PDB file of C-alpha atoms and ligand atoms in Angstrom:
ATOM      1  CA  ASP A   1      49.882 -68.404 -39.513  1.00  0.00           C
ATOM      2  CA  ALA A   2      53.208 -67.827 -41.160  1.00  0.00           C
ATOM      3  CA  GLN A   3      52.063 -66.334 -44.443  1.00  0.00           C
ATOM      4  CA  VAL A   4      54.185 -63.527 -45.812  1.00  0.00           C
ATOM      5  CA  TYR A   5      52.877 -60.958 -48.278  1.00  0.00           C
ATOM      6  CA  LEU A   6      55.454 -59.626 -50.694  1.00  0.00           C
ATOM      7  CA  VAL A   7      55.074 -57.109 -53.482  1.00  0.00           C
ATOM      8  CA  VAL A   8      57.726 -57.849 -56.074  1.00  0.00           C
ATOM      9  CA  ARG A   9      58.823 -55.410 -58.749  1.00  0.00           C
ATOM     10  CA  VAL A  10      61.004 -56.419 -61.687  1.00  0.00           C
ATOM     11  CA  ALA A  11      63.090 -53.998 -63.703  1.00  0.00           C
ATOM     12  CA  ARG A  12      65.378 -54.860 -66.579  1.00  0.00           C
ATOM     13  CA  LEU A  13      68.898 -53.494 -66.334  1.00  0.00           C
ATOM     14  CA  GLY A  14      70.351 -53.655 -69.804  1.00  0.00           C
ATOM     15  CA  ALA A  15      70.273 -56.966 -71.694  1.00  0.00           C
ATOM     16  CA  ARG A  16      71.772 -59.280 -69.064  1.00  0.00           C
ATOM     17  CA  TYR A  17      70.425 -58.216 -65.667  1.00  0.00           C
ATOM     18  CA  VAL A  18      67.092 -57.848 -63.979  1.00  0.00           C
ATOM     19  CA  LEU A  19      66.581 -56.035 -60.735  1.00  0.00           C
ATOM     20  CA  LEU A  20      64.129 -57.617 -58.272  1.00  0.00           C
ATOM     21  CA  LEU A  21      62.680 -55.409 -55.540  1.00  0.00           C
ATOM     22  CA  ALA A  22      60.649 -57.207 -52.878  1.00  0.00           C
ATOM     23  CA  GLU A  23      58.650 -55.224 -50.378  1.00  0.00           C
ATOM     24  CA  ASP A  24      57.330 -56.980 -47.284  1.00  0.00           C
ATOM     25  CA  ARG A  25      53.686 -55.948 -46.848  1.00  0.00           C
ATOM     26  CA  THR A  26      52.864 -58.584 -44.216  1.00  0.00           C
ATOM     27  CA  ASP A  27      52.241 -56.076 -41.435  1.00  0.00           C
ATOM     28  CA  SER A  28      49.887 -53.880 -43.396  1.00  0.00           C
ATOM     29  CA  VAL A  29      47.933 -56.865 -44.771  1.00  0.00           C
ATOM     30  CA  ARG A  30      47.531 -58.220 -41.218  1.00  0.00           C
ATOM     31  CA  LEU A  31      46.418 -54.812 -39.979  1.00  0.00           C
ATOM     32  CA  ASP A  32      43.830 -54.710 -42.746  1.00  0.00           C
ATOM     33  CA  GLU A  33      42.504 -58.085 -41.676  1.00  0.00           C
ATOM     34  CA  VAL A  34      42.320 -57.016 -38.035  1.00  0.00           C
ATOM     35  CA  ARG A  35      40.454 -53.881 -39.092  1.00  0.00           C
ATOM     36  CA  LYS A  36      37.963 -55.863 -41.212  1.00  0.00           C
ATOM     37  CA  ASP A  37      37.329 -58.261 -38.321  1.00  0.00           C
ATOM     38  CA  PHE A  38      36.823 -55.350 -35.954  1.00  0.00           C
ATOM     39  CA  ILE A  39      34.267 -53.700 -38.226  1.00  0.00           C
ATOM     40  CA  ALA A  40      32.409 -56.989 -38.726  1.00  0.00           C
ATOM     41  CA  ASN A  41      32.280 -57.415 -34.929  1.00  0.00           C
ATOM     42  CA  ILE A  42      31.076 -53.866 -34.420  1.00  0.00           C
ATOM     43  CA  SER A  43      28.214 -54.207 -36.891  1.00  0.00           C
ATOM     44  CA  HIS A  44      27.204 -57.458 -35.259  1.00  0.00           C
ATOM     45  CA  GLU A  45      27.300 -55.976 -31.753  1.00  0.00           C
ATOM     46  CA  LEU A  46      25.347 -52.874 -32.697  1.00  0.00           C
ATOM     47  CA  LYS A  47      22.605 -54.710 -34.599  1.00  0.00           C
ATOM     48  CA  THR A  48      21.087 -56.260 -31.469  1.00  0.00           C
ATOM     49  CA  PRO A  49      20.544 -53.098 -29.391  1.00  0.00           C
ATOM     50  CA  ILE A  50      19.513 -51.057 -32.438  1.00  0.00           C
ATOM     51  CA  GLY A  51      16.948 -53.713 -33.342  1.00  0.00           C
ATOM     52  CA  ALA A  52      15.707 -53.744 -29.743  1.00  0.00           C
ATOM     53  CA  VAL A  53      15.318 -49.958 -29.684  1.00  0.00           C
ATOM     54  CA  GLY A  54      13.182 -50.125 -32.848  1.00  0.00           C
ATOM     55  CA  LEU A  55      10.959 -52.897 -31.471  1.00  0.00           C
ATOM     56  CA  LEU A  56      10.534 -51.176 -28.117  1.00  0.00           C
ATOM     57  CA  ALA A  57       9.598 -47.903 -29.771  1.00  0.00           C
ATOM     58  CA  GLU A  58       6.863 -49.737 -31.709  1.00  0.00           C
ATOM     59  CA  ALA A  59       5.678 -51.508 -28.548  1.00  0.00           C
ATOM     60  CA  LEU A  60       5.580 -48.192 -26.726  1.00  0.00           C
ATOM     61  CA  ASP A  61       3.515 -46.704 -29.490  1.00  0.00           C
ATOM     62  CA  SER A  62       0.903 -49.469 -29.453  1.00  0.00           C
ATOM     63  CA  ALA A  63       0.717 -49.582 -25.634  1.00  0.00           C
ATOM     64  CA  SER A  64      -0.054 -45.910 -25.265  1.00  0.00           C
ATOM     65  CA  ASP A  65      -3.401 -46.578 -23.514  1.00  0.00           C
ATOM     66  CA  ASP A  66      -1.868 -48.663 -20.761  1.00  0.00           C
ATOM     67  CA  PRO A  67       0.335 -46.647 -18.363  1.00  0.00           C
ATOM     68  CA  VAL A  68       1.857 -49.781 -16.766  1.00  0.00           C
ATOM     69  CA  GLN A  69       2.953 -51.129 -20.143  1.00  0.00           C
ATOM     70  CA  VAL A  70       4.173 -47.710 -21.224  1.00  0.00           C
ATOM     71  CA  ARG A  71       6.392 -47.495 -18.148  1.00  0.00           C
ATOM     72  CA  LYS A  72       7.736 -51.001 -18.690  1.00  0.00           C
ATOM     73  CA  PHE A  73       8.657 -50.386 -22.338  1.00  0.00           C
ATOM     74  CA  ALA A  74      10.066 -46.948 -21.553  1.00  0.00           C
ATOM     75  CA  THR A  75      12.377 -48.463 -18.903  1.00  0.00           C
ATOM     76  CA  GLN A  76      13.557 -51.126 -21.327  1.00  0.00           C
ATOM     77  CA  LEU A  77      14.051 -48.526 -24.021  1.00  0.00           C
ATOM     78  CA  THR A  78      16.214 -46.424 -21.713  1.00  0.00           C
ATOM     79  CA  ARG A  79      18.278 -49.492 -20.814  1.00  0.00           C
ATOM     80  CA  GLU A  80      18.895 -50.404 -24.459  1.00  0.00           C
ATOM     81  CA  ALA A  81      19.727 -46.797 -25.323  1.00  0.00           C
ATOM     82  CA  ASP A  82      22.236 -46.678 -22.428  1.00  0.00           C
ATOM     83  CA  ARG A  83      23.791 -49.917 -23.599  1.00  0.00           C
ATOM     84  CA  LEU A  84      24.065 -48.579 -27.135  1.00  0.00           C
ATOM     85  CA  ALA A  85      25.707 -45.411 -25.858  1.00  0.00           C
ATOM     86  CA  LYS A  86      28.170 -47.412 -23.734  1.00  0.00           C
ATOM     87  CA  ILE A  87      29.143 -49.755 -26.568  1.00  0.00           C
ATOM     88  CA  THR A  88      29.579 -46.831 -28.950  1.00  0.00           C
ATOM     89  CA  LEU A  89      31.832 -44.968 -26.512  1.00  0.00           C
ATOM     90  CA  GLU A  90      33.913 -48.086 -25.911  1.00  0.00           C
ATOM     91  CA  ILE A  91      34.280 -48.729 -29.628  1.00  0.00           C
ATOM     92  CA  ILE A  92      35.478 -45.164 -30.121  1.00  0.00           C
ATOM     93  CA  GLU A  93      37.884 -45.539 -27.189  1.00  0.00           C
ATOM     94  CA  LEU A  94      39.265 -48.804 -28.552  1.00  0.00           C
ATOM     95  CA  SER A  95      39.747 -47.564 -32.110  1.00  0.00           C
ATOM     96  CA  ARG A  96      41.423 -44.425 -30.788  1.00  0.00           C
ATOM     97  CA  LEU A  97      43.746 -46.562 -28.686  1.00  0.00           C
ATOM     98  CA  GLN A  98      44.737 -48.718 -31.615  1.00  0.00           C
ATOM     99  CA  GLY A  99      46.438 -45.722 -33.177  1.00  0.00           C
ATOM    100  CA  ILE A 100      48.145 -44.415 -30.032  1.00  0.00           C
ATOM    101  CA  ASP A 101      51.711 -44.873 -28.922  1.00  0.00           C
ATOM    102  CA  ALA A 102      51.588 -44.011 -25.222  1.00  0.00           C
ATOM    103  CA  LEU A 103      55.362 -44.041 -25.056  1.00  0.00           C
ATOM    104  CA  ALA A 104      55.895 -41.614 -27.943  1.00  0.00           C
ATOM    105  CA  ASN A 105      55.649 -38.578 -25.694  1.00  0.00           C
ATOM    106  CA  PRO A 106      55.356 -39.960 -22.168  1.00  0.00           C
ATOM    107  CA  SER A 107      55.104 -38.223 -18.850  1.00  0.00           C
ATOM    108  CA  ARG A 108      56.043 -39.540 -15.408  1.00  0.00           C
ATOM    109  CA  VAL A 109      52.838 -40.935 -13.996  1.00  0.00           C
ATOM    110  CA  SER A 110      52.183 -41.575 -10.315  1.00  0.00           C
ATOM    111  CA  ILE A 111      50.468 -44.939  -9.964  1.00  0.00           C
ATOM    112  CA  ASP A 112      49.040 -43.887  -6.577  1.00  0.00           C
ATOM    113  CA  GLN A 113      47.296 -41.026  -8.377  1.00  0.00           C
ATOM    114  CA  VAL A 114      46.010 -43.365 -11.107  1.00  0.00           C
ATOM    115  CA  VAL A 115      44.626 -45.726  -8.454  1.00  0.00           C
ATOM    116  CA  ALA A 116      42.996 -42.861  -6.521  1.00  0.00           C
ATOM    117  CA  ASN A 117      41.306 -41.443  -9.644  1.00  0.00           C
ATOM    118  CA  ALA A 118      40.084 -44.832 -10.815  1.00  0.00           C
ATOM    119  CA  ILE A 119      38.629 -45.584  -7.369  1.00  0.00           C
ATOM    120  CA  ASP A 120      36.912 -42.191  -7.296  1.00  0.00           C
ATOM    121  CA  GLN A 121      35.227 -42.908 -10.612  1.00  0.00           C
ATOM    122  CA  ASN A 122      33.835 -46.184  -9.221  1.00  0.00           C
ATOM    123  CA  ARG A 123      32.862 -44.974  -5.770  1.00  0.00           C
ATOM    124  CA  VAL A 124      29.147 -44.527  -6.461  1.00  0.00           C
ATOM    125  CA  ALA A 125      28.831 -47.976  -8.069  1.00  0.00           C
ATOM    126  CA  ALA A 126      30.722 -49.602  -5.177  1.00  0.00           C
ATOM    127  CA  GLU A 127      28.603 -47.855  -2.549  1.00  0.00           C
ATOM    128  CA  ALA A 128      25.406 -48.901  -4.318  1.00  0.00           C
ATOM    129  CA  SER A 129      26.357 -52.547  -3.621  1.00  0.00           C
ATOM    130  CA  ASN A 130      28.035 -51.831  -0.290  1.00  0.00           C
ATOM    131  CA  ILE A 131      31.351 -53.062  -1.685  1.00  0.00           C
ATOM    132  CA  SER A 132      34.443 -51.682   0.027  1.00  0.00           C
ATOM    133  CA  ILE A 133      37.572 -50.883  -1.954  1.00  0.00           C
ATOM    134  CA  VAL A 134      40.695 -51.342   0.133  1.00  0.00           C
ATOM    135  CA  THR A 135      44.135 -49.991  -0.748  1.00  0.00           C
ATOM    136  CA  ARG A 136      47.502 -50.212   0.952  1.00  0.00           C
ATOM    137  CA  LYS A 137      49.688 -47.263   1.841  1.00  0.00           C
ATOM    138  CA  PRO A 138      50.993 -45.161  -1.072  1.00  0.00           C
ATOM    139  CA  SER A 139      53.606 -47.019  -3.110  1.00  0.00           C
ATOM    140  CA  GLY A 140      55.398 -44.047  -4.651  1.00  0.00           C
ATOM    141  CA  ALA A 141      55.537 -46.052  -7.885  1.00  0.00           C
ATOM    142  CA  LYS A 142      56.106 -44.127 -11.118  1.00  0.00           C
ATOM    143  CA  VAL A 143      55.794 -45.293 -14.707  1.00  0.00           C
ATOM    144  CA  LEU A 144      56.230 -43.569 -18.046  1.00  0.00           C
ATOM    145  CA  GLY A 145      53.146 -43.039 -20.140  1.00  0.00           C
ATOM    146  CA  ASP A 146      49.763 -41.406 -20.385  1.00  0.00           C
ATOM    147  CA  GLU A 147      47.911 -40.872 -17.109  1.00  0.00           C
ATOM    148  CA  PRO A 148      44.333 -40.651 -18.493  1.00  0.00           C
ATOM    149  CA  LEU A 149      44.804 -43.917 -20.397  1.00  0.00           C
ATOM    150  CA  LEU A 150      46.131 -45.694 -17.313  1.00  0.00           C
ATOM    151  CA  VAL A 151      43.141 -44.397 -15.342  1.00  0.00           C
ATOM    152  CA  VAL A 152      40.810 -45.846 -18.008  1.00  0.00           C
ATOM    153  CA  ALA A 153      42.560 -49.228 -17.670  1.00  0.00           C
ATOM    154  CA  LEU A 154      42.329 -49.357 -13.900  1.00  0.00           C
ATOM    155  CA  HIS A 155      38.806 -47.968 -13.968  1.00  0.00           C
ATOM    156  CA  ASN A 156      37.696 -50.881 -16.176  1.00  0.00           C
ATOM    157  CA  LEU A 157      39.282 -53.473 -13.860  1.00  0.00           C
ATOM    158  CA  ILE A 158      37.605 -51.983 -10.785  1.00  0.00           C
ATOM    159  CA  ALA A 159      34.259 -51.618 -12.597  1.00  0.00           C
ATOM    160  CA  ASN A 160      34.426 -55.325 -13.524  1.00  0.00           C
ATOM    161  CA  ALA A 161      35.392 -56.300  -9.987  1.00  0.00           C
ATOM    162  CA  ILE A 162      32.246 -54.518  -8.760  1.00  0.00           C
ATOM    163  CA  GLN A 163      30.121 -55.895 -11.565  1.00  0.00           C
ATOM    164  CA  TYR A 164      31.030 -59.526 -10.922  1.00  0.00           C
ATOM    165  CA  SER A 165      31.051 -59.457  -7.089  1.00  0.00           C
ATOM    166  CA  PRO A 166      28.299 -59.989  -4.526  1.00  0.00           C
ATOM    167  CA  ASP A 167      26.980 -57.177  -2.333  1.00  0.00           C
ATOM    168  CA  ASN A 168      28.963 -56.472   0.857  1.00  0.00           C
ATOM    169  CA  SER A 169      32.214 -57.924  -0.521  1.00  0.00           C
ATOM    170  CA  ARG A 170      35.703 -56.417  -0.667  1.00  0.00           C
ATOM    171  CA  ILE A 171      37.956 -55.347  -3.502  1.00  0.00           C
ATOM    172  CA  GLY A 172      41.656 -55.017  -2.743  1.00  0.00           C
ATOM    173  CA  ILE A 173      44.072 -52.944  -4.792  1.00  0.00           C
ATOM    174  CA  GLY A 174      47.773 -53.456  -4.215  1.00  0.00           C
ATOM    175  CA  VAL A 175      50.749 -51.787  -5.871  1.00  0.00           C
ATOM    176  CA  SER A 176      54.222 -53.254  -5.569  1.00  0.00           C
ATOM    177  CA  ASN A 177      57.603 -52.748  -7.145  1.00  0.00           C
ATOM    178  CA  ILE A 178      59.328 -56.018  -7.966  1.00  0.00           C
ATOM    179  CA  ASN A 179      62.754 -55.570  -9.555  1.00  0.00           C
ATOM    180  CA  HIS A 180      61.750 -52.358 -11.323  1.00  0.00           C
ATOM    181  CA  THR A 181      58.458 -53.795 -12.511  1.00  0.00           C
ATOM    182  CA  ILE A 182      55.372 -52.089 -11.087  1.00  0.00           C
ATOM    183  CA  GLU A 183      52.583 -54.541 -10.364  1.00  0.00           C
ATOM    184  CA  ILE A 184      49.048 -53.305  -9.810  1.00  0.00           C
ATOM    185  CA  ALA A 185      46.745 -56.061  -8.608  1.00  0.00           C
ATOM    186  CA  VAL A 186      42.963 -55.783  -8.373  1.00  0.00           C
ATOM    187  CA  THR A 187      41.477 -58.629  -6.328  1.00  0.00           C
ATOM    188  CA  ASP A 188      37.780 -59.319  -5.889  1.00  0.00           C
ATOM    189  CA  GLN A 189      35.689 -61.882  -4.031  1.00  0.00           C
ATOM    190  CA  GLY A 190      33.355 -62.342  -6.969  1.00  0.00           C
ATOM    191  CA  ILE A 191      32.126 -65.198  -9.135  1.00  0.00           C
ATOM    192  CA  GLY A 192      35.508 -65.871 -10.734  1.00  0.00           C
ATOM    193  CA  ILE A 193      36.308 -66.972 -14.259  1.00  0.00           C
ATOM    194  CA  PRO A 194      36.290 -70.599 -15.431  1.00  0.00           C
ATOM    195  CA  GLU A 195      39.779 -71.768 -16.404  1.00  0.00           C
ATOM    196  CA  ASP A 196      38.987 -72.419 -20.059  1.00  0.00           C
ATOM    197  CA  GLU A 197      37.695 -68.857 -20.526  1.00  0.00           C
ATOM    198  CA  ARG A 198      40.605 -67.068 -18.859  1.00  0.00           C
ATOM    199  CA  ASP A 199      42.661 -66.424 -21.974  1.00  0.00           C
ATOM    200  CA  ARG A 200      39.648 -65.310 -23.963  1.00  0.00           C
ATOM    201  CA  VAL A 201      38.361 -62.578 -21.629  1.00  0.00           C
ATOM    202  CA  PHE A 202      40.828 -60.095 -23.160  1.00  0.00           C
ATOM    203  CA  GLU A 203      39.427 -60.602 -26.670  1.00  0.00           C
ATOM    204  CA  ARG A 204      37.262 -57.883 -28.155  1.00  0.00           C
ATOM    205  CA  PHE A 205      33.542 -58.429 -27.639  1.00  0.00           C
ATOM    206  CA  PHE A 206      34.131 -61.620 -25.653  1.00  0.00           C
ATOM    207  CA  ARG A 207      31.671 -62.085 -22.797  1.00  0.00           C
ATOM    208  CA  ILE A 208      31.282 -65.250 -20.787  1.00  0.00           C
ATOM    209  CA  ASP A 209      27.577 -65.208 -20.057  1.00  0.00           C
ATOM    210  CA  PRO A 210      25.819 -61.859 -19.821  1.00  0.00           C
ATOM    211  CA  ALA A 211      23.503 -63.305 -17.171  1.00  0.00           C
ATOM    212  CA  ARG A 212      26.462 -63.645 -14.760  1.00  0.00           C
ATOM    213  CA  SER A 213      26.747 -59.949 -14.057  1.00  0.00           C
ATOM    214  CA  ARG A 214      24.575 -57.735 -11.860  1.00  0.00           C
ATOM    215  CA  ASN A 215      24.014 -55.533 -14.869  1.00  0.00           C
ATOM    216  CA  THR A 216      23.760 -57.271 -18.210  1.00  0.00           C
ATOM    217  CA  GLY A 217      24.663 -54.174 -20.201  1.00  0.00           C
ATOM    218  CA  GLY A 218      28.317 -55.071 -20.837  1.00  0.00           C
ATOM    219  CA  SER A 219      29.914 -54.950 -24.252  1.00  0.00           C
ATOM    220  CA  GLY A 220      32.826 -57.335 -23.887  1.00  0.00           C
ATOM    221  CA  LEU A 221      35.211 -54.499 -24.760  1.00  0.00           C
ATOM    222  CA  GLY A 222      36.336 -53.437 -21.265  1.00  0.00           C
ATOM    223  CA  LEU A 223      39.200 -55.886 -20.879  1.00  0.00           C
ATOM    224  CA  SER A 224      40.427 -55.526 -24.457  1.00  0.00           C
ATOM    225  CA  ILE A 225      40.727 -51.793 -23.788  1.00  0.00           C
ATOM    226  CA  VAL A 226      42.733 -52.576 -20.635  1.00  0.00           C
ATOM    227  CA  LYS A 227      44.996 -54.920 -22.558  1.00  0.00           C
ATOM    228  CA  HIS A 228      45.608 -52.335 -25.279  1.00  0.00           C
ATOM    229  CA  VAL A 229      46.478 -49.601 -22.793  1.00  0.00           C
ATOM    230  CA  VAL A 230      48.850 -51.891 -20.909  1.00  0.00           C
ATOM    231  CA  GLN A 231      50.574 -53.115 -24.058  1.00  0.00           C
ATOM    232  CA  ASN A 232      50.879 -49.544 -25.297  1.00  0.00           C
ATOM    233  CA  HIS A 233      52.837 -48.898 -22.102  1.00  0.00           C
ATOM    234  CA  GLY A 234      55.198 -51.812 -22.657  1.00  0.00           C
ATOM    235  CA  GLY A 235      53.484 -53.939 -20.012  1.00  0.00           C
ATOM    236  CA  ASP A 236      51.295 -57.001 -19.730  1.00  0.00           C
ATOM    237  CA  ILE A 237      48.209 -58.180 -17.887  1.00  0.00           C
ATOM    238  CA  ARG A 238      47.348 -61.529 -16.336  1.00  0.00           C
ATOM    239  CA  VAL A 239      44.462 -63.024 -14.491  1.00  0.00           C
ATOM    240  CA  TRP A 240      44.282 -65.534 -11.654  1.00  0.00           C
ATOM    241  CA  SER A 241      40.925 -66.815 -10.637  1.00  0.00           C
ATOM    242  CA  GLN A 242      39.135 -69.382  -8.580  1.00  0.00           C
ATOM    243  CA  PRO A 243      35.535 -69.848  -9.694  1.00  0.00           C
ATOM    244  CA  GLY A 244      33.203 -69.037  -6.820  1.00  0.00           C
ATOM    245  CA  LYS A 245      35.978 -67.381  -4.783  1.00  0.00           C
ATOM    246  CA  GLY A 246      37.240 -64.444  -6.796  1.00  0.00           C
ATOM    247  CA  SER A 247      39.694 -63.109  -9.347  1.00  0.00           C
ATOM    248  CA  THR A 248      42.898 -61.089  -9.401  1.00  0.00           C
ATOM    249  CA  PHE A 249      43.857 -59.056 -12.445  1.00  0.00           C
ATOM    250  CA  THR A 250      47.505 -57.948 -12.378  1.00  0.00           C
ATOM    251  CA  ILE A 251      48.912 -55.237 -14.600  1.00  0.00           C
ATOM    252  CA  ARG A 252      52.716 -55.112 -14.867  1.00  0.00           C
ATOM    253  CA  LEU A 253      54.471 -52.015 -16.146  1.00  0.00           C
ATOM    254  CA  PRO A 254      58.129 -51.068 -16.375  1.00  0.00           C
ATOM    255  CA  GLU A 255      59.131 -48.660 -13.606  1.00  0.00           C
ATOM    256  CA  ALA A 256      60.123 -45.179 -14.760  1.00  0.00           C
ATOM    257  CA  ALA A 257      63.829 -44.613 -14.267  1.00  0.00           C
ATOM    258  CA  ASN A 258      64.636 -42.170 -11.471  1.00  0.00           C
ATOM    259  CA  ALA A 259      64.273 -38.589 -12.608  1.00  0.00           C
ATOM    260  CA  SER A 260      66.670 -35.895 -11.403  1.00  0.00           C
ATOM    261  CA  THR A 261      63.881 -34.757  -9.060  1.00  0.00           C
ATOM    262  CA  SER A 262      63.335 -36.769  -5.852  1.00  0.00           C
ATOM    263  CA  SER A 263      60.381 -39.237  -5.782  1.00  0.00           C
ATOM    264  CA  GLY A 264      62.261 -42.430  -6.817  1.00  0.00           C
ATOM    265  CA  ALA A 265      63.464 -43.051  -3.278  1.00  0.00           C
ATOM    266  CA  ASP A 266      60.094 -43.727  -1.711  1.00  0.00           C
ATOM    267  CA  GLN A 267      59.251 -47.389  -1.351  1.00  0.00           C
TER     268      GLN A 267
HETATM  269  P1  ADP B 301      32.029 -56.905 -20.117  1.00  0.00           P
HETATM  270  O1  ADP B 301      31.532 -55.650 -20.754  1.00  0.00           O
HETATM  271  O2  ADP B 301      31.215 -58.109 -20.485  1.00  0.00           O
HETATM  272  O3  ADP B 301      32.269 -56.789 -18.644  1.00  0.00           O
HETATM  273  P2  ADP B 301      34.917 -57.236 -20.335  1.00  0.00           P
HETATM  274  O4  ADP B 301      35.804 -57.245 -21.532  1.00  0.00           O
HETATM  275  O5  ADP B 301      35.178 -56.211 -19.308  1.00  0.00           O
HETATM  276  O6  ADP B 301      33.426 -57.139 -20.870  1.00  0.00           O
HETATM  277  O7  ADP B 301      34.998 -58.664 -19.659  1.00  0.00           O
HETATM  278  C1  ADP B 301      34.859 -59.846 -20.459  1.00  0.00           C
HETATM  279  C2  ADP B 301      34.236 -60.970 -19.632  1.00  0.00           C
HETATM  280  O8  ADP B 301      35.149 -61.379 -18.606  1.00  0.00           O
HETATM  281  C3  ADP B 301      32.970 -60.548 -18.906  1.00  0.00           C
HETATM  282  O9  ADP B 301      31.821 -60.786 -19.700  1.00  0.00           O
HETATM  283  C4  ADP B 301      32.987 -61.392 -17.648  1.00  0.00           C
HETATM  284  O10 ADP B 301      32.294 -62.606 -17.846  1.00  0.00           O
HETATM  285  C5  ADP B 301      34.455 -61.709 -17.422  1.00  0.00           C
HETATM  286  N1  ADP B 301      35.032 -60.914 -16.300  1.00  0.00           N
HETATM  287  C6  ADP B 301      35.713 -59.742 -16.386  1.00  0.00           C
HETATM  288  N2  ADP B 301      36.126 -59.293 -15.181  1.00  0.00           N
HETATM  289  C7  ADP B 301      35.687 -60.206 -14.283  1.00  0.00           C
HETATM  290  C8  ADP B 301      35.784 -60.327 -12.847  1.00  0.00           C
HETATM  291  N3  ADP B 301      36.433 -59.415 -12.091  1.00  0.00           N
HETATM  292  N4  ADP B 301      35.196 -61.425 -12.270  1.00  0.00           N
HETATM  293  C9  ADP B 301      34.549 -62.348 -13.020  1.00  0.00           C
HETATM  294  N5  ADP B 301      34.425 -62.292 -14.363  1.00  0.00           N
HETATM  295  C10 ADP B 301      34.974 -61.243 -15.000  1.00  0.00           C
END
């Protein structure tokens, strides 16, 4: 909405004049609201797994005579604890990102390197489902920014592609340079995203239906982290999808201008 928050100060200048000073506080008021929302979301998201951990610990205690039950509750307890740890780490990552300007002190980042690192981090998960990750030949693309953050972004896209794809499918990663814009596309052959949910998947804590994924331990924060990283780098992210066929997430980033060193000439 178009509300504006002004702080107005009035000072009298002699008998005939007053001085009005208006300070626009709109940005800081909005930031405050975003922060309050975020904290409300966090408490809501943490309550469920914390409650579950408590209940499971009690169940474990009262089932101590029955080894089968003990094992069952212990497995569930581990799963909830893992989920809690994952959500907590993602919350920390996201709040850290909200205060970062990746372009304040940027380095020249090789996108081929970012892609290689992000694939490496997902290799075990992909192999577990016999999913192959296919890349094209090195692009030579360079952008300005923060390499670890870009790896986090691409890591999350690949992790989702694995998460929402069937066993034995393929994930393709393509990098292209279109008029000085670097496009990194991650394409899967997974379940896809219904059209009316496509804009919302980048919202914090938004999940379509936890039962859709092979592992229900998501937090709904992965894509909002990606979006933050990309926006911090002056880029944007879009999604194309065909339910039942697959999805393509495309990150677009401004190409780094040619440095005095070589590297810009590769295609
Ligand atoms: P989550 O932790 O639930 O994976 P994300 O923010 O990463 O959270 O994603 C938000 C939602 O978008 C997911 O719950 C999932 O339903 C949907 N989604 C994300 N990536 C894909 C994909 N590659 N294919 C299908 N659905 C996806």
